[in-house]
Amino acid sequence: SLKPGTVVVDMGSSDPAGTRALGVALSKNKIDMVDAPVSGAKFKAKDGTLAIMVGGDKETVAKVMPVLQKLGTEIFHVGPLGAGHAVKALNNYLGAAGTLAGFEALLIAQAFGLEPKPMLDAINASTGRNSTTVRKIPQDVLTGAFASGFKLALMTKDVGIAADLARGLKVKAPFLKETLKHWRAAQKKLPREADHTEIYKYLKSLTRR
């Protein structure tokens, strides 16, 4: 039902291979496509400060740029169609892996009798600093809020997309496979609507066995 010259913009976290296949199907009807997944959760969506990873040809991306600029402040054209979804999946894989590592480090530190705040201060001034040590542990775990604004089910899905991408490209990614295993296990154990930071509860439960 779309008219020729229309641009379809997929801002979800989708499979890059599927995005490219959809782009081919749309092009047969002279419809263009851009993939533009985002990072920043609902808080940055509300104030229009999302980071946006864009895939598509330059001319098509230029057409939709005024819309994207209303939604985000950091917009990256990362390659042809499908590239945005690939970068999004890889970004969330890194975030998911960093979350596991950060929460494991916290559990080890607590078992050793360390106070979290001085430890985090030291780490955040050092090479271990990441979004988990800066934001998730102090704001979500130590407060008990577990309210990052991004669901565990969505994180699990995105890590799965990254794993499928690696598998399709025949790239061996053992740490990615291990990361996905834990996120899927946590999804089975935790409530359906659980925030992704609640994977801390899953990791903590492992130490009780």
mmCIF file of C-alpha atoms in Angstrom:
data_model
loop_
_atom_site.group_PDB
_atom_site.id
_atom_site.type_symbol
_atom_site.label_atom_id
_atom_site.label_comp_id
_atom_site.label_asym_id
_atom_site.label_seq_id
_atom_site.Cartn_x
_atom_site.Cartn_y
_atom_site.Cartn_z
ATOM 1 C CA SER A 1 0.000 0.000 0.000
ATOM 2 C CA LEU A 2 3.026 2.315 0.207
ATOM 3 C CA LYS A 3 3.688 4.677 -2.673
ATOM 4 C CA PRO A 4 6.954 4.572 -4.667
ATOM 5 C CA GLY A 5 9.495 6.925 -3.119
ATOM 6 C CA THR A 6 8.372 6.159 0.443
ATOM 7 C CA VAL A 7 11.124 5.498 2.997
ATOM 8 C CA VAL A 8 10.566 2.800 5.618
ATOM 9 C CA VAL A 9 12.535 3.417 8.817
ATOM 10 C CA ASP A 10 12.976 0.468 11.190
ATOM 11 C CA MET A 11 14.028 1.790 14.603
ATOM 12 C CA GLY A 12 13.628 -1.530 16.383
ATOM 13 C CA SER A 13 16.345 -4.044 17.242
ATOM 14 C CA SER A 14 16.001 -6.351 14.270
ATOM 15 C CA ASP A 15 17.987 -9.079 12.556
ATOM 16 C CA PRO A 16 20.465 -7.464 10.118
ATOM 17 C CA ALA A 17 20.094 -10.250 7.550
ATOM 18 C CA GLY A 18 16.320 -9.912 7.657
ATOM 19 C CA THR A 19 16.654 -6.159 7.243
ATOM 20 C CA ARG A 20 18.693 -6.561 4.068
ATOM 21 C CA ALA A 21 16.206 -9.103 2.688
ATOM 22 C CA LEU A 22 13.319 -6.730 3.437
ATOM 23 C CA GLY A 23 15.207 -3.918 1.744
ATOM 24 C CA VAL A 24 15.489 -5.978 -1.452
ATOM 25 C CA ALA A 25 11.758 -6.765 -1.373
ATOM 26 C CA LEU A 26 10.852 -3.106 -0.844
ATOM 27 C CA SER A 27 13.184 -1.895 -3.592
ATOM 28 C CA LYS A 28 11.213 -3.932 -6.144
ATOM 29 C CA ASN A 29 8.337 -1.544 -5.449
ATOM 30 C CA LYS A 30 10.646 1.492 -5.484
ATOM 31 C CA ILE A 31 10.409 1.869 -1.706
ATOM 32 C CA ASP A 32 13.603 2.707 0.197
ATOM 33 C CA MET A 33 14.578 1.582 3.669
ATOM 34 C CA VAL A 34 16.752 2.778 6.532
ATOM 35 C CA ASP A 35 17.510 0.907 9.744
ATOM 36 C CA ALA A 36 17.973 3.231 12.702
ATOM 37 C CA PRO A 37 17.967 1.405 16.053
ATOM 38 C CA VAL A 38 18.574 3.444 19.172
ATOM 39 C CA SER A 39 20.365 3.350 22.512
ATOM 40 C CA GLY A 40 19.385 5.226 25.639
ATOM 41 C CA ALA A 41 16.224 3.474 26.852
ATOM 42 C CA LYS A 42 12.953 5.259 27.501
ATOM 43 C CA PHE A 43 14.528 8.052 29.539
ATOM 44 C CA LYS A 44 16.508 9.418 26.586
ATOM 45 C CA ALA A 45 13.617 8.726 24.245
ATOM 46 C CA LYS A 46 11.468 11.089 26.308
ATOM 47 C CA ASP A 47 13.874 14.014 26.039
ATOM 48 C CA GLY A 48 15.060 13.318 22.484
ATOM 49 C CA THR A 49 18.676 12.543 23.362
ATOM 50 C CA LEU A 50 18.959 9.010 21.984
ATOM 51 C CA ALA A 51 22.041 7.646 20.244
ATOM 52 C CA ILE A 52 20.973 6.370 16.828
ATOM 53 C CA MET A 53 22.880 3.865 14.671
ATOM 54 C CA VAL A 54 21.845 4.282 11.043
ATOM 55 C CA GLY A 55 22.182 1.927 8.094
ATOM 56 C CA GLY A 56 21.285 2.783 4.493
ATOM 57 C CA ASP A 57 22.580 4.606 1.434
ATOM 58 C CA LYS A 58 23.580 8.239 1.902
ATOM 59 C CA GLU A 59 20.758 9.731 -0.144
ATOM 60 C CA THR A 60 18.039 7.832 1.717
ATOM 61 C CA VAL A 61 19.588 8.563 5.106
ATOM 62 C CA ALA A 62 19.667 12.270 4.208
ATOM 63 C CA LYS A 63 15.908 12.186 3.549
ATOM 64 C CA VAL A 64 15.085 10.927 7.043
ATOM 65 C CA MET A 65 17.785 12.834 8.932
ATOM 66 C CA PRO A 66 15.429 15.699 9.975
ATOM 67 C CA VAL A 67 13.200 13.144 11.713
ATOM 68 C CA LEU A 68 16.116 11.364 13.383
ATOM 69 C CA GLN A 69 17.484 14.674 14.642
ATOM 70 C CA LYS A 70 14.246 15.210 16.564
ATOM 71 C CA LEU A 71 14.759 11.912 18.354
ATOM 72 C CA GLY A 72 18.487 11.800 19.025
ATOM 73 C CA THR A 73 21.498 13.995 19.608
ATOM 74 C CA GLU A 74 24.160 11.485 18.522
ATOM 75 C CA ILE A 75 23.466 10.026 15.097
ATOM 76 C CA PHE A 76 25.963 7.678 13.459
ATOM 77 C CA HIS A 77 25.713 6.531 9.834
ATOM 78 C CA VAL A 78 27.508 3.228 10.269
ATOM 79 C CA GLY A 79 27.153 1.701 6.797
ATOM 80 C CA PRO A 80 24.718 0.272 4.237
ATOM 81 C CA LEU A 81 21.291 -1.150 5.027
ATOM 82 C CA GLY A 82 21.492 -3.613 7.923
ATOM 83 C CA ALA A 83 24.581 -1.997 9.423
ATOM 84 C CA GLY A 84 22.563 -0.111 12.030
ATOM 85 C CA HIS A 85 20.932 -3.298 13.276
ATOM 86 C CA ALA A 86 24.296 -5.083 13.316
ATOM 87 C CA VAL A 87 25.931 -2.320 15.383
ATOM 88 C CA LYS A 88 22.949 -2.210 17.749
ATOM 89 C CA ALA A 89 23.155 -5.965 18.372
ATOM 90 C CA LEU A 90 26.911 -5.813 18.933
ATOM 91 C CA ASN A 91 26.547 -2.797 21.221
ATOM 92 C CA ASN A 92 23.989 -4.594 23.357
ATOM 93 C CA TYR A 93 26.122 -7.731 23.422
ATOM 94 C CA LEU A 94 28.965 -5.639 24.843
ATOM 95 C CA GLY A 95 26.563 -4.053 27.314
ATOM 96 C CA ALA A 96 25.201 -7.460 28.321
ATOM 97 C CA ALA A 97 28.674 -8.939 28.776
ATOM 98 C CA GLY A 98 29.794 -5.904 30.765
ATOM 99 C CA THR A 99 26.722 -6.184 32.972
ATOM 100 C CA LEU A 100 27.503 -9.799 33.814
ATOM 101 C CA ALA A 101 31.156 -9.005 34.527
ATOM 102 C CA GLY A 102 30.302 -5.960 36.636
ATOM 103 C CA PHE A 103 27.722 -7.787 38.724
ATOM 104 C CA GLU A 104 30.036 -10.762 39.229
ATOM 105 C CA ALA A 105 32.788 -8.399 40.387
ATOM 106 C CA LEU A 106 30.347 -6.825 42.857
ATOM 107 C CA LEU A 107 29.342 -10.219 44.269
ATOM 108 C CA ILE A 108 32.990 -11.244 44.679
ATOM 109 C CA ALA A 109 33.805 -7.933 46.375
ATOM 110 C CA GLN A 110 30.887 -8.288 48.771
ATOM 111 C CA ALA A 111 31.907 -11.855 49.632
ATOM 112 C CA PHE A 112 35.383 -10.525 50.391
ATOM 113 C CA GLY A 113 33.877 -7.931 52.723
ATOM 114 C CA LEU A 114 34.511 -4.846 50.595
ATOM 115 C CA GLU A 115 32.317 -1.757 50.648
ATOM 116 C CA PRO A 116 30.952 -1.192 47.139
ATOM 117 C CA LYS A 117 31.341 2.590 46.917
ATOM 118 C CA PRO A 118 35.138 2.880 47.422
ATOM 119 C CA MET A 119 35.628 -0.066 45.093
ATOM 120 C CA LEU A 120 33.467 1.537 42.397
ATOM 121 C CA ASP A 121 35.286 4.843 42.806
ATOM 122 C CA ALA A 122 38.590 3.080 42.182
ATOM 123 C CA ILE A 123 37.289 1.072 39.213
ATOM 124 C CA ASN A 124 35.641 4.112 37.626
ATOM 125 C CA ALA A 125 39.008 5.879 37.705
ATOM 126 C CA SER A 126 40.631 2.825 36.123
ATOM 127 C CA THR A 127 40.377 0.553 33.100
ATOM 128 C CA GLY A 128 37.442 -1.503 34.414
ATOM 129 C CA ARG A 129 35.052 1.425 34.088
ATOM 130 C CA ASN A 130 31.899 0.746 32.076
ATOM 131 C CA SER A 131 28.195 1.602 32.153
ATOM 132 C CA THR A 132 27.582 -1.086 34.765
ATOM 133 C CA THR A 133 30.114 0.290 37.247
ATOM 134 C CA VAL A 134 29.155 3.912 36.555
ATOM 135 C CA ARG A 135 25.384 3.629 36.469
ATOM 136 C CA LYS A 136 23.788 0.221 36.912
ATOM 137 C CA ILE A 137 25.426 -0.867 40.165
ATOM 138 C CA PRO A 138 25.014 2.430 42.070
ATOM 139 C CA GLN A 139 21.616 3.388 40.652
ATOM 140 C CA ASP A 140 19.866 0.052 40.226
ATOM 141 C CA VAL A 141 21.538 -2.641 42.318
ATOM 142 C CA LEU A 142 22.733 -0.921 45.482
ATOM 143 C CA THR A 143 19.489 1.059 45.752
ATOM 144 C CA GLY A 144 17.350 -1.982 44.986
ATOM 145 C CA ALA A 145 15.520 0.028 42.318
ATOM 146 C CA PHE A 146 16.263 -2.233 39.329
ATOM 147 C CA ALA A 147 14.677 0.371 37.062
ATOM 148 C CA SER A 148 17.049 1.046 34.174
ATOM 149 C CA GLY A 149 14.149 1.285 31.741
ATOM 150 C CA PHE A 150 15.313 -1.641 29.581
ATOM 151 C CA LYS A 151 13.779 -5.085 30.001
ATOM 152 C CA LEU A 152 15.766 -8.264 30.477
ATOM 153 C CA ALA A 153 13.782 -9.935 27.686
ATOM 154 C CA LEU A 154 14.890 -7.261 25.228
ATOM 155 C CA MET A 155 18.532 -7.575 26.221
ATOM 156 C CA THR A 156 18.316 -11.341 25.804
ATOM 157 C CA LYS A 157 16.764 -10.905 22.356
ATOM 158 C CA ASP A 158 19.499 -8.506 21.242
ATOM 159 C CA VAL A 159 22.301 -10.789 22.432
ATOM 160 C CA GLY A 160 20.579 -13.568 20.505
ATOM 161 C CA ILE A 161 20.619 -11.419 17.352
ATOM 162 C CA ALA A 162 24.357 -10.842 17.816
ATOM 163 C CA ALA A 163 24.885 -14.596 18.226
ATOM 164 C CA ASP A 164 22.858 -15.313 15.083
ATOM 165 C CA LEU A 165 24.916 -12.728 13.197
ATOM 166 C CA ALA A 166 28.170 -14.387 14.272
ATOM 167 C CA ARG A 167 26.815 -17.822 13.400
ATOM 168 C CA GLY A 168 25.668 -16.703 9.967
ATOM 169 C CA LEU A 169 29.080 -15.192 9.260
ATOM 170 C CA LYS A 170 30.818 -18.328 10.621
ATOM 171 C CA VAL A 171 32.704 -16.292 13.217
ATOM 172 C CA LYS A 172 33.620 -18.256 16.335
ATOM 173 C CA ALA A 173 32.420 -16.295 19.357
ATOM 174 C CA PRO A 174 32.642 -18.490 22.476
ATOM 175 C CA PHE A 175 32.238 -15.627 24.954
ATOM 176 C CA LEU A 176 29.170 -14.405 23.081
ATOM 177 C CA LYS A 177 27.652 -17.901 23.319
ATOM 178 C CA GLU A 178 28.389 -18.027 27.058
ATOM 179 C CA THR A 179 26.891 -14.581 27.580
ATOM 180 C CA LEU A 180 23.711 -15.568 25.756
ATOM 181 C CA LYS A 181 23.440 -18.761 27.813
ATOM 182 C CA HIS A 182 23.310 -16.795 31.072
ATOM 183 C CA TRP A 183 20.837 -14.202 29.800
ATOM 184 C CA ARG A 184 18.502 -16.941 28.596
ATOM 185 C CA ALA A 185 18.825 -18.783 31.896
ATOM 186 C CA ALA A 186 18.040 -15.604 33.812
ATOM 187 C CA GLN A 187 15.017 -14.949 31.599
ATOM 188 C CA LYS A 188 13.612 -18.338 32.568
ATOM 189 C CA LYS A 189 14.151 -17.699 36.289
ATOM 190 C CA LEU A 190 13.000 -14.082 36.584
ATOM 191 C CA PRO A 191 9.575 -12.452 36.074
ATOM 192 C CA ARG A 192 8.480 -11.768 32.505
ATOM 193 C CA GLU A 193 8.655 -7.979 32.920
ATOM 194 C CA ALA A 194 11.978 -7.982 34.802
ATOM 195 C CA ASP A 195 14.375 -5.091 34.225
ATOM 196 C CA HIS A 196 17.636 -6.251 32.688
ATOM 197 C CA THR A 197 19.563 -5.185 35.797
ATOM 198 C CA GLU A 198 17.661 -7.865 37.717
ATOM 199 C CA ILE A 199 20.040 -10.410 36.237
ATOM 200 C CA TYR A 200 22.010 -9.531 39.376
ATOM 201 C CA LYS A 201 19.424 -11.558 41.315
ATOM 202 C CA TYR A 202 20.004 -14.527 39.036
ATOM 203 C CA LEU A 203 23.791 -14.305 39.472
ATOM 204 C CA LYS A 204 23.417 -13.945 43.233
ATOM 205 C CA SER A 205 21.256 -17.063 43.316
ATOM 206 C CA LEU A 206 24.063 -19.061 41.707
ATOM 207 C CA THR A 207 26.324 -18.448 44.715
ATOM 208 C CA ARG A 208 23.785 -20.063 47.038
ATOM 209 C CA ARG A 209 24.005 -23.465 45.389
#
